[in-house]
């Protein structure tokens, strides 16, 4: 009887250890599943942000006159390949230094900017999308980047209204950039006031 009880106690002890090990393994698996789910959701959020034309417009607007976000301001105006080349060039550091100095001068003059509205306007025509491809190809040539295969698939004219605050005075200014979708780079901005996409299309040999 004594030996039987001893064997039973040992057997029960082994079962308890096995159950504990199984419980720990299940806990590890559960934690891993939660971590993977969080990473997937974050990845989807980042992809959605990159693929949103309004997010690109808001990124540009919030980066304007912000000395901490010069890189963001430039990144949203270039294809990924061109921005990488620009960021690794001497031009980037020089331009960033000049930009920070400009913003600091505005701060000294007690001038600031607030985003009043960011609104999507008309969809761009096929000719304007072609012009955007020409625009980005020419931009790429500055940094010896080959964008001959660039594809701009969609685009909109945007309206960004800013409040300009100087001391006790406040006025409004409106920017009307183009926001276009470059395949593999996402939504990018072209400053509309300085660029005529139809002219770029004509220069690039667009045919109706």
PDB file of C-alpha atoms in Angstrom:
ATOM      1  CA  UNK A   1       0.000   0.000   0.000  1.00  0.00           C
ATOM      2  CA  UNK A   2       2.766   2.420   0.935  1.00  0.00           C
ATOM      3  CA  UNK A   3       4.551   1.933  -2.367  1.00  0.00           C
ATOM      4  CA  UNK A   4       1.314   2.365  -4.305  1.00  0.00           C
ATOM      5  CA  UNK A   5       0.521   5.650  -2.517  1.00  0.00           C
ATOM      6  CA  UNK A   6       4.082   6.868  -3.157  1.00  0.00           C
ATOM      7  CA  UNK A   7       3.824   6.046  -6.858  1.00  0.00           C
ATOM      8  CA  UNK A   8       0.480   7.852  -7.044  1.00  0.00           C
ATOM      9  CA  UNK A   9       1.939  10.947  -5.360  1.00  0.00           C
ATOM     10  CA  UNK A  10       4.903  10.966  -7.783  1.00  0.00           C
ATOM     11  CA  UNK A  11       2.554  10.532 -10.739  1.00  0.00           C
ATOM     12  CA  UNK A  12       0.366  13.393  -9.527  1.00  0.00           C
ATOM     13  CA  UNK A  13       3.450  15.561  -9.076  1.00  0.00           C
ATOM     14  CA  UNK A  14       4.581  14.890 -12.630  1.00  0.00           C
ATOM     15  CA  UNK A  15       1.100  15.711 -13.941  1.00  0.00           C
ATOM     16  CA  UNK A  16       1.123  19.005 -12.052  1.00  0.00           C
ATOM     17  CA  UNK A  17       4.496  19.936 -13.518  1.00  0.00           C
ATOM     18  CA  UNK A  18       3.281  19.042 -17.024  1.00  0.00           C
ATOM     19  CA  UNK A  19       0.159  21.144 -16.560  1.00  0.00           C
ATOM     20  CA  UNK A  20       2.239  24.078 -15.329  1.00  0.00           C
ATOM     21  CA  UNK A  21       4.555  23.798 -18.332  1.00  0.00           C
ATOM     22  CA  UNK A  22       1.572  23.630 -20.713  1.00  0.00           C
ATOM     23  CA  UNK A  23       0.017  26.686 -19.043  1.00  0.00           C
ATOM     24  CA  UNK A  24       3.279  28.620 -19.377  1.00  0.00           C
ATOM     25  CA  UNK A  25       3.592  27.647 -23.053  1.00  0.00           C
ATOM     26  CA  UNK A  26       0.017  28.743 -23.713  1.00  0.00           C
ATOM     27  CA  UNK A  27       0.720  32.057 -21.980  1.00  0.00           C
ATOM     28  CA  UNK A  28       3.820  32.591 -24.143  1.00  0.00           C
ATOM     29  CA  UNK A  29       1.832  31.772 -27.296  1.00  0.00           C
ATOM     30  CA  UNK A  30      -0.938  34.156 -26.248  1.00  0.00           C
ATOM     31  CA  UNK A  31       1.519  36.986 -25.561  1.00  0.00           C
ATOM     32  CA  UNK A  32       3.238  36.380 -28.904  1.00  0.00           C
ATOM     33  CA  UNK A  33      -0.134  36.483 -30.681  1.00  0.00           C
ATOM     34  CA  UNK A  34      -1.003  39.805 -29.009  1.00  0.00           C
ATOM     35  CA  UNK A  35       2.373  41.310 -29.942  1.00  0.00           C
ATOM     36  CA  UNK A  36       2.017  40.160 -33.560  1.00  0.00           C
ATOM     37  CA  UNK A  37      -1.510  41.588 -33.722  1.00  0.00           C
ATOM     38  CA  UNK A  38      -0.284  44.962 -32.428  1.00  0.00           C
ATOM     39  CA  UNK A  39       2.566  45.024 -34.949  1.00  0.00           C
ATOM     40  CA  UNK A  40       0.183  44.184 -37.802  1.00  0.00           C
ATOM     41  CA  UNK A  41      -2.256  46.904 -36.749  1.00  0.00           C
ATOM     42  CA  UNK A  42       0.541  49.463 -36.480  1.00  0.00           C
ATOM     43  CA  UNK A  43       1.819  48.434 -39.896  1.00  0.00           C
ATOM     44  CA  UNK A  44      -1.661  48.861 -41.354  1.00  0.00           C
ATOM     45  CA  UNK A  45      -2.007  52.277 -39.709  1.00  0.00           C
ATOM     46  CA  UNK A  46       1.334  53.421 -41.131  1.00  0.00           C
ATOM     47  CA  UNK A  47       0.417  52.115 -44.574  1.00  0.00           C
ATOM     48  CA  UNK A  48      -2.997  53.795 -44.429  1.00  0.00           C
ATOM     49  CA  UNK A  49      -1.373  57.081 -43.424  1.00  0.00           C
ATOM     50  CA  UNK A  50       1.102  56.854 -46.292  1.00  0.00           C
ATOM     51  CA  UNK A  51      -1.729  56.034 -48.694  1.00  0.00           C
ATOM     52  CA  UNK A  52      -3.973  58.926 -47.626  1.00  0.00           C
ATOM     53  CA  UNK A  53      -3.960  62.062 -49.773  1.00  0.00           C
ATOM     54  CA  UNK A  54      -5.388  64.110 -46.919  1.00  0.00           C
ATOM     55  CA  UNK A  55      -2.683  62.818 -44.561  1.00  0.00           C
ATOM     56  CA  UNK A  56      -0.068  64.056 -47.042  1.00  0.00           C
ATOM     57  CA  UNK A  57      -1.701  67.489 -47.206  1.00  0.00           C
ATOM     58  CA  UNK A  58      -1.926  67.687 -43.411  1.00  0.00           C
ATOM     59  CA  UNK A  59       1.668  66.548 -43.034  1.00  0.00           C
ATOM     60  CA  UNK A  60       2.796  69.350 -45.315  1.00  0.00           C
ATOM     61  CA  UNK A  61       0.650  71.955 -43.547  1.00  0.00           C
ATOM     62  CA  UNK A  62       1.773  70.932 -40.048  1.00  0.00           C
ATOM     63  CA  UNK A  63       5.437  70.905 -41.112  1.00  0.00           C
ATOM     64  CA  UNK A  64       5.385  74.420 -42.552  1.00  0.00           C
ATOM     65  CA  UNK A  65       7.373  76.921 -40.475  1.00  0.00           C
ATOM     66  CA  UNK A  66       8.278  74.194 -37.979  1.00  0.00           C
ATOM     67  CA  UNK A  67      12.034  74.045 -37.487  1.00  0.00           C
ATOM     68  CA  UNK A  68      11.791  70.523 -36.037  1.00  0.00           C
ATOM     69  CA  UNK A  69      10.143  69.090 -39.157  1.00  0.00           C
ATOM     70  CA  UNK A  70      12.219  70.201 -42.121  1.00  0.00           C
ATOM     71  CA  UNK A  71      12.751  66.569 -43.111  1.00  0.00           C
ATOM     72  CA  UNK A  72       9.009  65.854 -43.098  1.00  0.00           C
ATOM     73  CA  UNK A  73       8.376  68.964 -45.195  1.00  0.00           C
ATOM     74  CA  UNK A  74      10.814  67.807 -47.857  1.00  0.00           C
ATOM     75  CA  UNK A  75       9.914  64.107 -47.717  1.00  0.00           C
ATOM     76  CA  UNK A  76       6.280  64.760 -48.630  1.00  0.00           C
ATOM     77  CA  UNK A  77       7.398  66.702 -51.726  1.00  0.00           C
ATOM     78  CA  UNK A  78       9.717  64.056 -53.194  1.00  0.00           C
ATOM     79  CA  UNK A  79       9.551  60.467 -54.347  1.00  0.00           C
ATOM     80  CA  UNK A  80      11.078  58.065 -51.838  1.00  0.00           C
ATOM     81  CA  UNK A  81      14.184  57.499 -53.987  1.00  0.00           C
ATOM     82  CA  UNK A  82      14.827  61.207 -54.503  1.00  0.00           C
ATOM     83  CA  UNK A  83      14.318  62.068 -50.844  1.00  0.00           C
ATOM     84  CA  UNK A  84      16.808  59.377 -49.822  1.00  0.00           C
ATOM     85  CA  UNK A  85      19.391  60.848 -52.212  1.00  0.00           C
ATOM     86  CA  UNK A  86      18.644  64.391 -51.042  1.00  0.00           C
ATOM     87  CA  UNK A  87      18.845  63.482 -47.352  1.00  0.00           C
ATOM     88  CA  UNK A  88      22.315  62.006 -47.911  1.00  0.00           C
ATOM     89  CA  UNK A  89      23.574  65.032 -49.844  1.00  0.00           C
ATOM     90  CA  UNK A  90      25.301  68.184 -48.588  1.00  0.00           C
ATOM     91  CA  UNK A  91      22.286  70.169 -49.783  1.00  0.00           C
ATOM     92  CA  UNK A  92      20.080  68.746 -47.049  1.00  0.00           C
ATOM     93  CA  UNK A  93      22.150  70.037 -44.148  1.00  0.00           C
ATOM     94  CA  UNK A  94      22.600  73.450 -45.779  1.00  0.00           C
ATOM     95  CA  UNK A  95      18.901  73.792 -46.597  1.00  0.00           C
ATOM     96  CA  UNK A  96      17.873  72.658 -43.124  1.00  0.00           C
ATOM     97  CA  UNK A  97      20.190  75.204 -41.491  1.00  0.00           C
ATOM     98  CA  UNK A  98      18.778  78.003 -43.651  1.00  0.00           C
ATOM     99  CA  UNK A  99      15.217  76.896 -42.988  1.00  0.00           C
ATOM    100  CA  UNK A 100      15.717  76.835 -39.216  1.00  0.00           C
ATOM    101  CA  UNK A 101      17.241  80.320 -39.353  1.00  0.00           C
ATOM    102  CA  UNK A 102      14.208  81.596 -41.282  1.00  0.00           C
ATOM    103  CA  UNK A 103      11.756  80.106 -38.777  1.00  0.00           C
ATOM    104  CA  UNK A 104      13.720  81.523 -35.843  1.00  0.00           C
ATOM    105  CA  UNK A 105      13.567  84.976 -37.438  1.00  0.00           C
ATOM    106  CA  UNK A 106       9.801  84.639 -37.723  1.00  0.00           C
ATOM    107  CA  UNK A 107       9.682  83.650 -34.053  1.00  0.00           C
ATOM    108  CA  UNK A 108      11.643  86.776 -33.142  1.00  0.00           C
ATOM    109  CA  UNK A 109       9.069  88.832 -35.003  1.00  0.00           C
ATOM    110  CA  UNK A 110       6.358  87.119 -32.965  1.00  0.00           C
ATOM    111  CA  UNK A 111       4.842  85.533 -36.064  1.00  0.00           C
ATOM    112  CA  UNK A 112       3.161  82.131 -36.083  1.00  0.00           C
ATOM    113  CA  UNK A 113       0.895  80.021 -38.292  1.00  0.00           C
ATOM    114  CA  UNK A 114      -2.153  77.914 -37.470  1.00  0.00           C
ATOM    115  CA  UNK A 115      -3.887  75.445 -39.774  1.00  0.00           C
ATOM    116  CA  UNK A 116      -7.421  76.663 -40.402  1.00  0.00           C
ATOM    117  CA  UNK A 117      -8.587  74.048 -42.896  1.00  0.00           C
ATOM    118  CA  UNK A 118      -7.361  71.301 -45.231  1.00  0.00           C
ATOM    119  CA  UNK A 119      -9.870  70.477 -47.968  1.00  0.00           C
ATOM    120  CA  UNK A 120      -9.804  68.231 -51.021  1.00  0.00           C
ATOM    121  CA  UNK A 121     -10.718  69.869 -54.319  1.00  0.00           C
ATOM    122  CA  UNK A 122     -11.086  68.662 -57.902  1.00  0.00           C
ATOM    123  CA  UNK A 123      -9.569  65.460 -59.210  1.00  0.00           C
ATOM    124  CA  UNK A 124      -6.653  65.988 -61.603  1.00  0.00           C
ATOM    125  CA  UNK A 125      -7.002  65.248 -65.310  1.00  0.00           C
ATOM    126  CA  UNK A 126      -4.944  62.621 -67.109  1.00  0.00           C
ATOM    127  CA  UNK A 127      -2.886  65.416 -68.640  1.00  0.00           C
ATOM    128  CA  UNK A 128      -2.072  66.847 -65.208  1.00  0.00           C
ATOM    129  CA  UNK A 129      -1.108  63.408 -63.903  1.00  0.00           C
ATOM    130  CA  UNK A 130       1.247  63.058 -66.860  1.00  0.00           C
ATOM    131  CA  UNK A 131       2.624  66.512 -66.036  1.00  0.00           C
ATOM    132  CA  UNK A 132       3.254  65.370 -62.460  1.00  0.00           C
ATOM    133  CA  UNK A 133       5.334  62.471 -63.789  1.00  0.00           C
ATOM    134  CA  UNK A 134       7.413  64.918 -65.838  1.00  0.00           C
ATOM    135  CA  UNK A 135       7.782  67.185 -62.782  1.00  0.00           C
ATOM    136  CA  UNK A 136       9.119  64.392 -60.556  1.00  0.00           C
ATOM    137  CA  UNK A 137      11.428  63.046 -63.285  1.00  0.00           C
ATOM    138  CA  UNK A 138      13.014  66.482 -63.636  1.00  0.00           C
ATOM    139  CA  UNK A 139      13.302  66.759 -59.857  1.00  0.00           C
ATOM    140  CA  UNK A 140      15.053  63.383 -59.773  1.00  0.00           C
ATOM    141  CA  UNK A 141      17.646  64.442 -62.347  1.00  0.00           C
ATOM    142  CA  UNK A 142      19.036  66.936 -59.815  1.00  0.00           C
ATOM    143  CA  UNK A 143      20.190  64.012 -57.665  1.00  0.00           C
ATOM    144  CA  UNK A 144      21.036  61.592 -60.495  1.00  0.00           C
ATOM    145  CA  UNK A 145      18.058  59.379 -59.695  1.00  0.00           C
ATOM    146  CA  UNK A 146      16.400  57.517 -62.559  1.00  0.00           C
ATOM    147  CA  UNK A 147      12.613  57.882 -62.403  1.00  0.00           C
ATOM    148  CA  UNK A 148      11.974  57.033 -66.041  1.00  0.00           C
ATOM    149  CA  UNK A 149       9.479  54.394 -64.949  1.00  0.00           C
ATOM    150  CA  UNK A 150       7.506  56.643 -62.592  1.00  0.00           C
ATOM    151  CA  UNK A 151       3.741  56.154 -62.540  1.00  0.00           C
ATOM    152  CA  UNK A 152       1.385  58.768 -61.066  1.00  0.00           C
ATOM    153  CA  UNK A 153      -1.982  57.051 -60.759  1.00  0.00           C
ATOM    154  CA  UNK A 154      -4.266  59.590 -59.069  1.00  0.00           C
ATOM    155  CA  UNK A 155      -4.287  63.172 -57.876  1.00  0.00           C
ATOM    156  CA  UNK A 156      -6.294  66.061 -56.433  1.00  0.00           C
ATOM    157  CA  UNK A 157      -6.047  69.807 -56.040  1.00  0.00           C
ATOM    158  CA  UNK A 158      -6.091  70.709 -52.355  1.00  0.00           C
ATOM    159  CA  UNK A 159      -6.874  73.887 -50.471  1.00  0.00           C
ATOM    160  CA  UNK A 160      -4.872  74.573 -47.299  1.00  0.00           C
ATOM    161  CA  UNK A 161      -5.894  77.675 -45.388  1.00  0.00           C
ATOM    162  CA  UNK A 162      -3.575  79.058 -42.731  1.00  0.00           C
ATOM    163  CA  UNK A 163      -4.064  81.756 -40.126  1.00  0.00           C
ATOM    164  CA  UNK A 164      -1.024  84.051 -40.032  1.00  0.00           C
ATOM    165  CA  UNK A 165      -0.659  85.551 -36.577  1.00  0.00           C
ATOM    166  CA  UNK A 166       1.645  88.533 -36.068  1.00  0.00           C
ATOM    167  CA  UNK A 167       1.390  90.053 -32.615  1.00  0.00           C
ATOM    168  CA  UNK A 168      -2.263  90.954 -32.163  1.00  0.00           C
ATOM    169  CA  UNK A 169      -2.994  90.849 -35.891  1.00  0.00           C
ATOM    170  CA  UNK A 170      -4.356  87.803 -37.697  1.00  0.00           C
ATOM    171  CA  UNK A 171      -4.790  87.287 -41.417  1.00  0.00           C
ATOM    172  CA  UNK A 172      -5.451  84.246 -43.585  1.00  0.00           C
ATOM    173  CA  UNK A 173      -3.563  82.828 -46.523  1.00  0.00           C
ATOM    174  CA  UNK A 174      -4.525  79.994 -48.859  1.00  0.00           C
ATOM    175  CA  UNK A 175      -2.250  77.436 -50.498  1.00  0.00           C
ATOM    176  CA  UNK A 176      -3.474  75.261 -53.365  1.00  0.00           C
ATOM    177  CA  UNK A 177      -1.044  72.360 -53.850  1.00  0.00           C
ATOM    178  CA  UNK A 178      -1.498  69.239 -55.915  1.00  0.00           C
ATOM    179  CA  UNK A 179      -1.517  65.917 -54.055  1.00  0.00           C
ATOM    180  CA  UNK A 180      -0.629  62.975 -56.314  1.00  0.00           C
ATOM    181  CA  UNK A 181      -0.153  59.263 -55.783  1.00  0.00           C
ATOM    182  CA  UNK A 182       3.199  57.904 -56.994  1.00  0.00           C
ATOM    183  CA  UNK A 183       3.280  54.134 -57.324  1.00  0.00           C
ATOM    184  CA  UNK A 184       5.569  52.681 -54.599  1.00  0.00           C
ATOM    185  CA  UNK A 185       6.059  56.102 -52.953  1.00  0.00           C
ATOM    186  CA  UNK A 186       2.523  57.000 -51.914  1.00  0.00           C
ATOM    187  CA  UNK A 187       0.923  60.425 -51.827  1.00  0.00           C
ATOM    188  CA  UNK A 188       3.191  63.390 -52.525  1.00  0.00           C
ATOM    189  CA  UNK A 189       2.672  67.127 -52.781  1.00  0.00           C
ATOM    190  CA  UNK A 190       3.511  69.624 -55.518  1.00  0.00           C
ATOM    191  CA  UNK A 191       3.231  73.311 -54.626  1.00  0.00           C
ATOM    192  CA  UNK A 192       0.492  74.548 -56.954  1.00  0.00           C
ATOM    193  CA  UNK A 193       1.301  78.257 -56.878  1.00  0.00           C
ATOM    194  CA  UNK A 194       4.699  77.675 -58.507  1.00  0.00           C
ATOM    195  CA  UNK A 195       3.845  74.786 -60.803  1.00  0.00           C
ATOM    196  CA  UNK A 196       1.615  74.394 -63.851  1.00  0.00           C
ATOM    197  CA  UNK A 197       1.233  70.666 -64.441  1.00  0.00           C
ATOM    198  CA  UNK A 198      -0.296  71.169 -67.874  1.00  0.00           C
ATOM    199  CA  UNK A 199       2.818  73.070 -68.947  1.00  0.00           C
ATOM    200  CA  UNK A 200       4.953  70.199 -67.673  1.00  0.00           C
ATOM    201  CA  UNK A 201       2.755  67.801 -69.654  1.00  0.00           C
ATOM    202  CA  UNK A 202       3.254  69.852 -72.837  1.00  0.00           C
ATOM    203  CA  UNK A 203       7.028  69.929 -72.257  1.00  0.00           C
ATOM    204  CA  UNK A 204       6.970  66.158 -71.802  1.00  0.00           C
ATOM    205  CA  UNK A 205       5.195  65.609 -75.121  1.00  0.00           C
ATOM    206  CA  UNK A 206       1.727  64.767 -73.845  1.00  0.00           C
ATOM    207  CA  UNK A 207      -0.742  63.738 -76.545  1.00  0.00           C
ATOM    208  CA  UNK A 208      -4.505  63.760 -76.130  1.00  0.00           C
TER     209      UNK A 208
END
